[in-house]
Structure formats: structure tokens, C-alpha cells
CSV table of C-alpha atoms and ligand atoms in Angstrom, one decimal:
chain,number,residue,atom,x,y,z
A,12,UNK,CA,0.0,0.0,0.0
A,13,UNK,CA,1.3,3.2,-0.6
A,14,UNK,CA,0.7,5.4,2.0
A,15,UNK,CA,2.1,2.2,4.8
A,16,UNK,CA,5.1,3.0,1.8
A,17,UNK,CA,5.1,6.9,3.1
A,18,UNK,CA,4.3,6.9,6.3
A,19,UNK,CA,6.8,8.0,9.3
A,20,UNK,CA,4.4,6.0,11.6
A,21,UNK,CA,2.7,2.7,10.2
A,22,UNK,CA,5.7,0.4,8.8
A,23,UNK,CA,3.3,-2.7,7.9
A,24,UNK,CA,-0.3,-3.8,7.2
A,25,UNK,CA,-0.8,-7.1,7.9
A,26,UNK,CA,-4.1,-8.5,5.9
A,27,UNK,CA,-5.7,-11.9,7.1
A,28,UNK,CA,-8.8,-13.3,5.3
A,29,UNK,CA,-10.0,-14.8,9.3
A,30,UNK,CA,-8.9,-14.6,12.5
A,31,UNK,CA,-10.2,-14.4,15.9
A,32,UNK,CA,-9.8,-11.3,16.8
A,33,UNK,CA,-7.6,-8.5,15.2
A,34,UNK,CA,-6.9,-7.3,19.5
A,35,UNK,CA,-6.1,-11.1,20.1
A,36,UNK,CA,-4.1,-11.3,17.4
A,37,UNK,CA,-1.5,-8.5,17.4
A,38,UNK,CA,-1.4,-8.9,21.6
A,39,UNK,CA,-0.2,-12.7,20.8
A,40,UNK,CA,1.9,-11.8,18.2
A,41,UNK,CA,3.6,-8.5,19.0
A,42,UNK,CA,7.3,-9.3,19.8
A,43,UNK,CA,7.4,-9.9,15.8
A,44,UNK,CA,5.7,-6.6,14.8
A,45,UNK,CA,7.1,-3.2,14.3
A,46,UNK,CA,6.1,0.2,15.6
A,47,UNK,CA,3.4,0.8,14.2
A,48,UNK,CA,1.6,-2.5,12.9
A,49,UNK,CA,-2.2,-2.6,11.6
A,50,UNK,CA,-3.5,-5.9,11.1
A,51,UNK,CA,-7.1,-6.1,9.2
A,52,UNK,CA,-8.7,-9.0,9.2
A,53,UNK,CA,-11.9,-9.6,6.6
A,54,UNK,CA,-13.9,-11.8,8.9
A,55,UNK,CA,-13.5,-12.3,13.1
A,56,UNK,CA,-14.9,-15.3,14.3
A,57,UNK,CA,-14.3,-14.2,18.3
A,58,UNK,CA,-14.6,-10.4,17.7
A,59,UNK,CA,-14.4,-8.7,21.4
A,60,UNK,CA,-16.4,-5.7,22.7
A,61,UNK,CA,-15.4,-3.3,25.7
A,62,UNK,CA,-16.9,-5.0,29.1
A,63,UNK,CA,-16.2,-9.0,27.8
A,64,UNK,CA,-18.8,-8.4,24.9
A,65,UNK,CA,-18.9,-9.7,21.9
A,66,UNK,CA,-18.4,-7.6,18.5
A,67,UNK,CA,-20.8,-9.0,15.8
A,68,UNK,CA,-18.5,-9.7,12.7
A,69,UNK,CA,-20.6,-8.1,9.7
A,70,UNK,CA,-19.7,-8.9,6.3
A,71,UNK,CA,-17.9,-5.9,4.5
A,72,UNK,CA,-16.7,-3.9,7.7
A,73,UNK,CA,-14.0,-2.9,9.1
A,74,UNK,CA,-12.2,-4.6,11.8
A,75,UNK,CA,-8.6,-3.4,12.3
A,76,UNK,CA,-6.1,-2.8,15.5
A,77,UNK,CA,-3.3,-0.6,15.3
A,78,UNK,CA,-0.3,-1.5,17.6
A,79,UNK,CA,1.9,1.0,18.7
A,80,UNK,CA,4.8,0.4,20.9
A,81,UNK,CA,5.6,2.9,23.8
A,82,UNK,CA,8.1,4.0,25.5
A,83,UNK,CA,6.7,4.9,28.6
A,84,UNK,CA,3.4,3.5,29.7
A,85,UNK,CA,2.1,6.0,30.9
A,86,UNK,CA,-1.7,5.4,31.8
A,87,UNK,CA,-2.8,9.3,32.5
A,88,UNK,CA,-1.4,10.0,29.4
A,89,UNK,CA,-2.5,6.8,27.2
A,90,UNK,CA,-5.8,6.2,27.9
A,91,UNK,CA,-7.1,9.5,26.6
A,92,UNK,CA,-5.6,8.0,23.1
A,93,UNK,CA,-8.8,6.3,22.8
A,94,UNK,CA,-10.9,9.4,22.7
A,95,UNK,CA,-8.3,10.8,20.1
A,96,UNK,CA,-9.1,7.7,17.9
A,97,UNK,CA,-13.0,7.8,18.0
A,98,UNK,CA,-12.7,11.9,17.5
A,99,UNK,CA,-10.3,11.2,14.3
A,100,UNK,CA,-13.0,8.6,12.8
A,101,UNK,CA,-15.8,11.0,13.5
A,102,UNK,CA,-13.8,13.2,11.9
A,103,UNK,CA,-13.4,10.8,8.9
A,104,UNK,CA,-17.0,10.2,8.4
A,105,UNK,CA,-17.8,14.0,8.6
A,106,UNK,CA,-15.1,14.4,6.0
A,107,UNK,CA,-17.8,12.5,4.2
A,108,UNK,CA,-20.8,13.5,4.7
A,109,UNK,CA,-21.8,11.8,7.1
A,110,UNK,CA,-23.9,13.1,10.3
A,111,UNK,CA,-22.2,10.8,12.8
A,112,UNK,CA,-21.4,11.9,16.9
A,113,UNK,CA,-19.3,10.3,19.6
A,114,UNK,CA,-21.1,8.5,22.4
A,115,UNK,CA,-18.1,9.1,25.4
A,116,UNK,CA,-16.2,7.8,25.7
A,117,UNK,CA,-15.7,6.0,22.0
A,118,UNK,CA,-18.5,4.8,20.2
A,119,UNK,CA,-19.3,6.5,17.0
A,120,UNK,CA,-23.3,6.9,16.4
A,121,UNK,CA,-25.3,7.7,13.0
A,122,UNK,CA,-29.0,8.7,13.3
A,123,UNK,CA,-28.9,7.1,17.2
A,124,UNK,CA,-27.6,3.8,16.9
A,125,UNK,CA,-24.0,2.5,17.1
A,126,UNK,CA,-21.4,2.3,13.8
A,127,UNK,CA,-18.3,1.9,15.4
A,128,UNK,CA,-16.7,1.1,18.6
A,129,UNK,CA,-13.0,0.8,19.8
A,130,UNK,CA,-11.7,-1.3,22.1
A,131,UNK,CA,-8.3,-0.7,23.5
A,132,UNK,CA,-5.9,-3.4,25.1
A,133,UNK,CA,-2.5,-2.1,27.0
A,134,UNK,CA,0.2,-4.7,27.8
A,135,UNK,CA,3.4,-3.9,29.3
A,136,UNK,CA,4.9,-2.4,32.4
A,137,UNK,CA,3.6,0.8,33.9
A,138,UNK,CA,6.1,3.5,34.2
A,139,UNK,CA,7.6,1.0,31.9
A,140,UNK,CA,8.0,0.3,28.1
A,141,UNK,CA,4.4,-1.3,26.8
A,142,UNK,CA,2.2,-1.0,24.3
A,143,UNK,CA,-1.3,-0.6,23.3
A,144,UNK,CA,-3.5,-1.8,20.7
A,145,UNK,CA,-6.5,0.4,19.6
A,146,UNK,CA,-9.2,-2.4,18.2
A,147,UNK,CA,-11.4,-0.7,15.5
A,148,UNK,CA,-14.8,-2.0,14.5
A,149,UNK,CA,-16.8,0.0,11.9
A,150,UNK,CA,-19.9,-1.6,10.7
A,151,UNK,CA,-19.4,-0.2,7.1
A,152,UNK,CA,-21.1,-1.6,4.0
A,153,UNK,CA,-23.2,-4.6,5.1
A,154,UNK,CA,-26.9,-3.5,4.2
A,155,UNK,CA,-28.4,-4.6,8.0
A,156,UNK,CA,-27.7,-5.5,10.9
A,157,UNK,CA,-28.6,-9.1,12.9
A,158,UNK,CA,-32.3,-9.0,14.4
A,159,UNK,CA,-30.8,-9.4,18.0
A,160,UNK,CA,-28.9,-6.2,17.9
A,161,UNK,CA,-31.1,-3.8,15.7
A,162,UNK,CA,-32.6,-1.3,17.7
A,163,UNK,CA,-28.7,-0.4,19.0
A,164,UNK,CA,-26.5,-1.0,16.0
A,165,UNK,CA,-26.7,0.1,12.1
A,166,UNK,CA,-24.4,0.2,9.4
A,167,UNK,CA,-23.3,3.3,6.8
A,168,UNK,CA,-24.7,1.7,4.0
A,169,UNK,CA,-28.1,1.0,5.9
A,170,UNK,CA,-28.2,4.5,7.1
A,171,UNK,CA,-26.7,6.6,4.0
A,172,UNK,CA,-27.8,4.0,1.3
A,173,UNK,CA,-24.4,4.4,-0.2
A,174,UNK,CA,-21.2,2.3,-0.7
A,175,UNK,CA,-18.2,3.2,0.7
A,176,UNK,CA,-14.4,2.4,-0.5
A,177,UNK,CA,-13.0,0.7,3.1
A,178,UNK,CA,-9.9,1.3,1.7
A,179,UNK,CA,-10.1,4.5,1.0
A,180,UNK,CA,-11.6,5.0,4.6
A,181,UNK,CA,-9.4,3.2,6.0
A,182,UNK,CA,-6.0,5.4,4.7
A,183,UNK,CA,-7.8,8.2,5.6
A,184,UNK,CA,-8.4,6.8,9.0
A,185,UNK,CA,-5.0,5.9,9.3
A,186,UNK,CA,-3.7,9.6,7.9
A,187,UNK,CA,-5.7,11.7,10.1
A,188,UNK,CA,-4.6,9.5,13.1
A,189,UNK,CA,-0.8,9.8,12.1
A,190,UNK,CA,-1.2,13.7,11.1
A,191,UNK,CA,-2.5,14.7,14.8
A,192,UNK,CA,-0.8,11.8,16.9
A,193,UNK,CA,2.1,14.4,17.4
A,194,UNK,CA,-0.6,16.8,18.5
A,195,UNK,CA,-1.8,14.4,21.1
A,196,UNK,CA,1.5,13.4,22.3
A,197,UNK,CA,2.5,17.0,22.8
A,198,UNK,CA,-0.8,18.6,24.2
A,199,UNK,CA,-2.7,16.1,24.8
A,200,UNK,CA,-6.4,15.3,24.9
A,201,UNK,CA,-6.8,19.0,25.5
A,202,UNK,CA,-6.0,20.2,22.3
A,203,UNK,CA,-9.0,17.9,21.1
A,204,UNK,CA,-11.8,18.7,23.7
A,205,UNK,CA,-13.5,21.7,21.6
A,206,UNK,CA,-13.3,19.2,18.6
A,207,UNK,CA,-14.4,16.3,20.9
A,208,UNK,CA,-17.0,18.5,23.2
A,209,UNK,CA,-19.1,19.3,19.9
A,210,UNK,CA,-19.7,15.9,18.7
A,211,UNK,CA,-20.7,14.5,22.2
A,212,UNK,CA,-24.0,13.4,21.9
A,213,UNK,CA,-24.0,12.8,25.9
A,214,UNK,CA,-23.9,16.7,26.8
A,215,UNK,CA,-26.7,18.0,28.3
A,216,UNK,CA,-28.2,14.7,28.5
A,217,UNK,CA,-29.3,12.1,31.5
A,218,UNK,CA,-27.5,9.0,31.6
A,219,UNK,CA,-27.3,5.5,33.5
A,220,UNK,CA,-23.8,5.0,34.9
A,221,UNK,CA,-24.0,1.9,36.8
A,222,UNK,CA,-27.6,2.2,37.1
A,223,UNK,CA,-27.5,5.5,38.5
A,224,UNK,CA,-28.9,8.6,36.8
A,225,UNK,CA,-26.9,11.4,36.2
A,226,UNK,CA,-26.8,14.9,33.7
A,227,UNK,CA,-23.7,14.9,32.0
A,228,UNK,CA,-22.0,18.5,31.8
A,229,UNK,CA,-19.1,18.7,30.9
A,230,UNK,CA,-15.7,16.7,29.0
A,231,UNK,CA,-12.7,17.5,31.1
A,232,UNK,CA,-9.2,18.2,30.3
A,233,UNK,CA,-8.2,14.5,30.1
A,234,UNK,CA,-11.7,13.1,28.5
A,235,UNK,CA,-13.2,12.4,31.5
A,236,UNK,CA,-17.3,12.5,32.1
A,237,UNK,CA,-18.1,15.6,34.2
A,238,UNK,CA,-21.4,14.6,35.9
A,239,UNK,CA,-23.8,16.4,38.0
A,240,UNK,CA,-26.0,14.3,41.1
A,241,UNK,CA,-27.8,15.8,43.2
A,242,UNK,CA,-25.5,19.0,43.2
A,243,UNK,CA,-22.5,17.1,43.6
A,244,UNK,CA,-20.0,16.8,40.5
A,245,UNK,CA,-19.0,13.7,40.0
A,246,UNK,CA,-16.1,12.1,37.5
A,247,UNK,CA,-16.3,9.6,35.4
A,248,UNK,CA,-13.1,8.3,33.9
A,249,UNK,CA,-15.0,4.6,32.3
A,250,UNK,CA,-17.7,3.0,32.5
A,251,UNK,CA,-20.9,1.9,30.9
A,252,UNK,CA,-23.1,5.0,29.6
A,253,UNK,CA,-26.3,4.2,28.7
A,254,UNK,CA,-28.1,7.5,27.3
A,255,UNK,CA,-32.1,8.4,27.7
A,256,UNK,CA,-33.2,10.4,24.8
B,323,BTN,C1,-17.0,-2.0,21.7
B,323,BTN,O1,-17.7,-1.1,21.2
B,323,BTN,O2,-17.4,-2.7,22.6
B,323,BTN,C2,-15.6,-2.2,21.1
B,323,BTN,C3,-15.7,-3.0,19.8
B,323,BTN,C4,-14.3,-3.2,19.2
B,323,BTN,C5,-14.3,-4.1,18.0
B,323,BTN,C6,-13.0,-4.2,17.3
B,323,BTN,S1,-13.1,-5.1,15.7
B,323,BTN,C7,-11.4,-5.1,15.6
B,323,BTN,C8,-10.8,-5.4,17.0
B,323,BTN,N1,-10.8,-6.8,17.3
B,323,BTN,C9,-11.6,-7.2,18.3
B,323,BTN,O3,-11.8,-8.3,18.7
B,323,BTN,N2,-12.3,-6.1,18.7
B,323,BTN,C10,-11.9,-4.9,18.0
């Protein structure tokens, strides 16, 4: 591929036709891969979620984890990379055309349902050298989605009608992600909460954390929840969010 060819950050692209899971896959395998890998697979028959789900494999997706190899695990620092991921696919999609929003603290959503989540897997020693690997799941051109998951999930092509070029989205994934990564490593989420505060579709809005109702506020410095409760601010660094429209 040519812009792997170009790039000062991805040196390889590993394509496999099945595999597990992308996140299993590259945190078995890692010792052999450089800084920075992306392995794509076509098909996942294990495909993980955040919180031991499952992640429905959907013909014609996108299921990809970039590895990158750290020098310093710094979790305070790392974890916000999440946010910067799901902000740089939004930011794909808008690029696009299309009207999709961040559900904090990574899920992408089109038209209230869920196209894309991110699931991200840090191995290594803290304080120490490590790694992380930033699983990407975009339900992309598969024209529905199963029965069992319809009223929370939907694809682009279900929503917009149209096909898209997964390559072509994925390079320009990959590009945005390598054009602001220097951003994020310098300034940090910061520098991407305006960006990141204007797509969340939880501001403003009650949620469920832990089956607790709260009105979410604000997105701090670092990407973390600001909730209100009873006139108490509260912070939310993970967690489930369910939203109440
Ligand atoms: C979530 O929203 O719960 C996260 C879903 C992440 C799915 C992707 S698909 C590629 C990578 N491999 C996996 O097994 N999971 C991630």
C-alpha cells in the first residue's frame, strides 16, 4: 500500500482473510511486529467488545487494530488516546458526509444507533515500556444489521444508502490519526476537547452509569465524564453510559 510505503508512523499492514480477533491477534503476536503495525482481518470469528462483549462480525466492515509500541506506559497519558481515535473517525465520516457523533467515551453513532466502537488493550509495564492496541470495529457496507442487535447498532450503508471504499476510509483513518498523533502526544487530549465536546452526543443529557442517573455536563481536560448528582460533581473516567433520549 502506498501510503504504509510513506508513512513515518505505520511500517506494515498485515491483511488476514480470518482470524479471531484482530486485538487477540496482534497482543499474541507483537514481539514480531514493528512500531506501528495494523493488522485487518476480513472476517472475526471471536470479535471482542469493551466489558467481555462480543463484537458481531458483519460482512464488508472494518475490523482493524493498530499496535503502537511505547516507550513509557504512561496510563494518565495513554488512555485518553482512545478518545483521540473515535474523535479522528468521526472526523473521517464528517469528511464524508456523514452526520455521525461520539457517544463518550468512543463509540461512534449515525442517526442514534452505534457504527463503530474501539476497544483498547495495554500490555506492558507501567512507568515502563508497553504497548497498546487500539481495536477498531466499523460496521461499514453490510446493508443490516442481525435482528438481536437492531434497535442499538446500524451500518453506513443502511443509514446513507451508499457504498463506501473501506480502503479508502481506512487510509484516511489511518492519515488523520498519524497527522494529529504528534498533537496528542504534545498537548494532549486538550488540544481535542473543543473538537471532541461538539460531537458528544451525551452533553446536556441524563445517563445511566452503573444504574445511576446522572446529567452529564461537561468533558474534562483529560476526556473524563463531568457529571452532575444531586448537586454534587461527580467524574467519570470509564464506564458503561447508557443515554435516555
Ligand atoms: C466496543 O464497542 O465494545 C468495542 C468493539 C471493538 C471491535 C473491534 S473489531 C477489531 C478489534 N478486534 C476485536 O476483537 N475487537 C476490536
Amino acid at each position: 500500500r502506498d501510503y504504509i510505503q510513506s508513512s513515518n508512523l505505520f511500517k506494515e499492514f498485515i491483511y488476514i482473510d480470518e482470524v479471531d480477533s484482530t486485538n487477540t491477534y496482534v497482543k499474541q503476536n507483537q514481539q514480531h511486529f514493528k512500531n506501528a503495525t495494523v493488522v485487518y482481518a476480513e472476517r472475526q470469528t471471536q470479535g471482542r467488545g469493551r466489558l467481555s462483549r462480543r463484537w458481531v462480525d458483519l460482512e464488508k466492515g472494518i475490523k482493524m487494530s493498530i499496535l503502537l509500541k511505547l516507550l513509557l506506559l504512561d496510563l494518565e497519558k495513554i488512555i485518553p488516546l482512545t478518545l483521540f481515535t473515535g474523535l479522528v473517525i468521526n472526523r473521517v465520516l464528517r469528511k464524508y458526509g456523514v452526520n455521525s457523533f461520539i457517544k463518550w467515551s468512543n463509540d461512534i453513532y449515525l442517526n442514534g444507533k452505534k457504527i463503530c466502537g474501539i476497544l483498547s488493550e495495554l500490555s506492558g509495564e507501567v512507568e515502563g515500556l508497553g504497548s497498546i492496541i487500539i481495536g477498531i470495529g466499523i460496521n461499514v457496507n453490510a446493508k443490516s444489521v442481525p435482528e438481536d442487535i437492531k434497535d442499538i447498532a446500524t451500518t453506513l450503508k443502511a443509514e446513507t444508502s451508499q457504498d463506501f471504499d473501506r480502503t479508502r476510509l481506512i487510509i484516511d483513518i489511518l492519515i488523520e490519526f498519524e497527522r494529529d498523533l504528534s498533537n496528542f502526544d504534545k498537548y494532549g487530549f486538550s488540544y481535542f476537547r473543543d473538537e471532541y465536546k461538539s460531537f458528544c452526543i451525551n452533553l446536556g443529557k441524563e445517563i445511566l452509569i452503573n444504574g445511576e442517573r446522572m446529567l452529564c455536563r461537561d468533558i474534562g481536560e483529560n476526556g473524563e465524564l463531568v457529571c452532575e448528582k444531586d448537586g454534587k460533581i461527580i467524574e467519570i473516567s470509564s464506564g458503561e453510559v447508557t443515554i435516555r433520549f
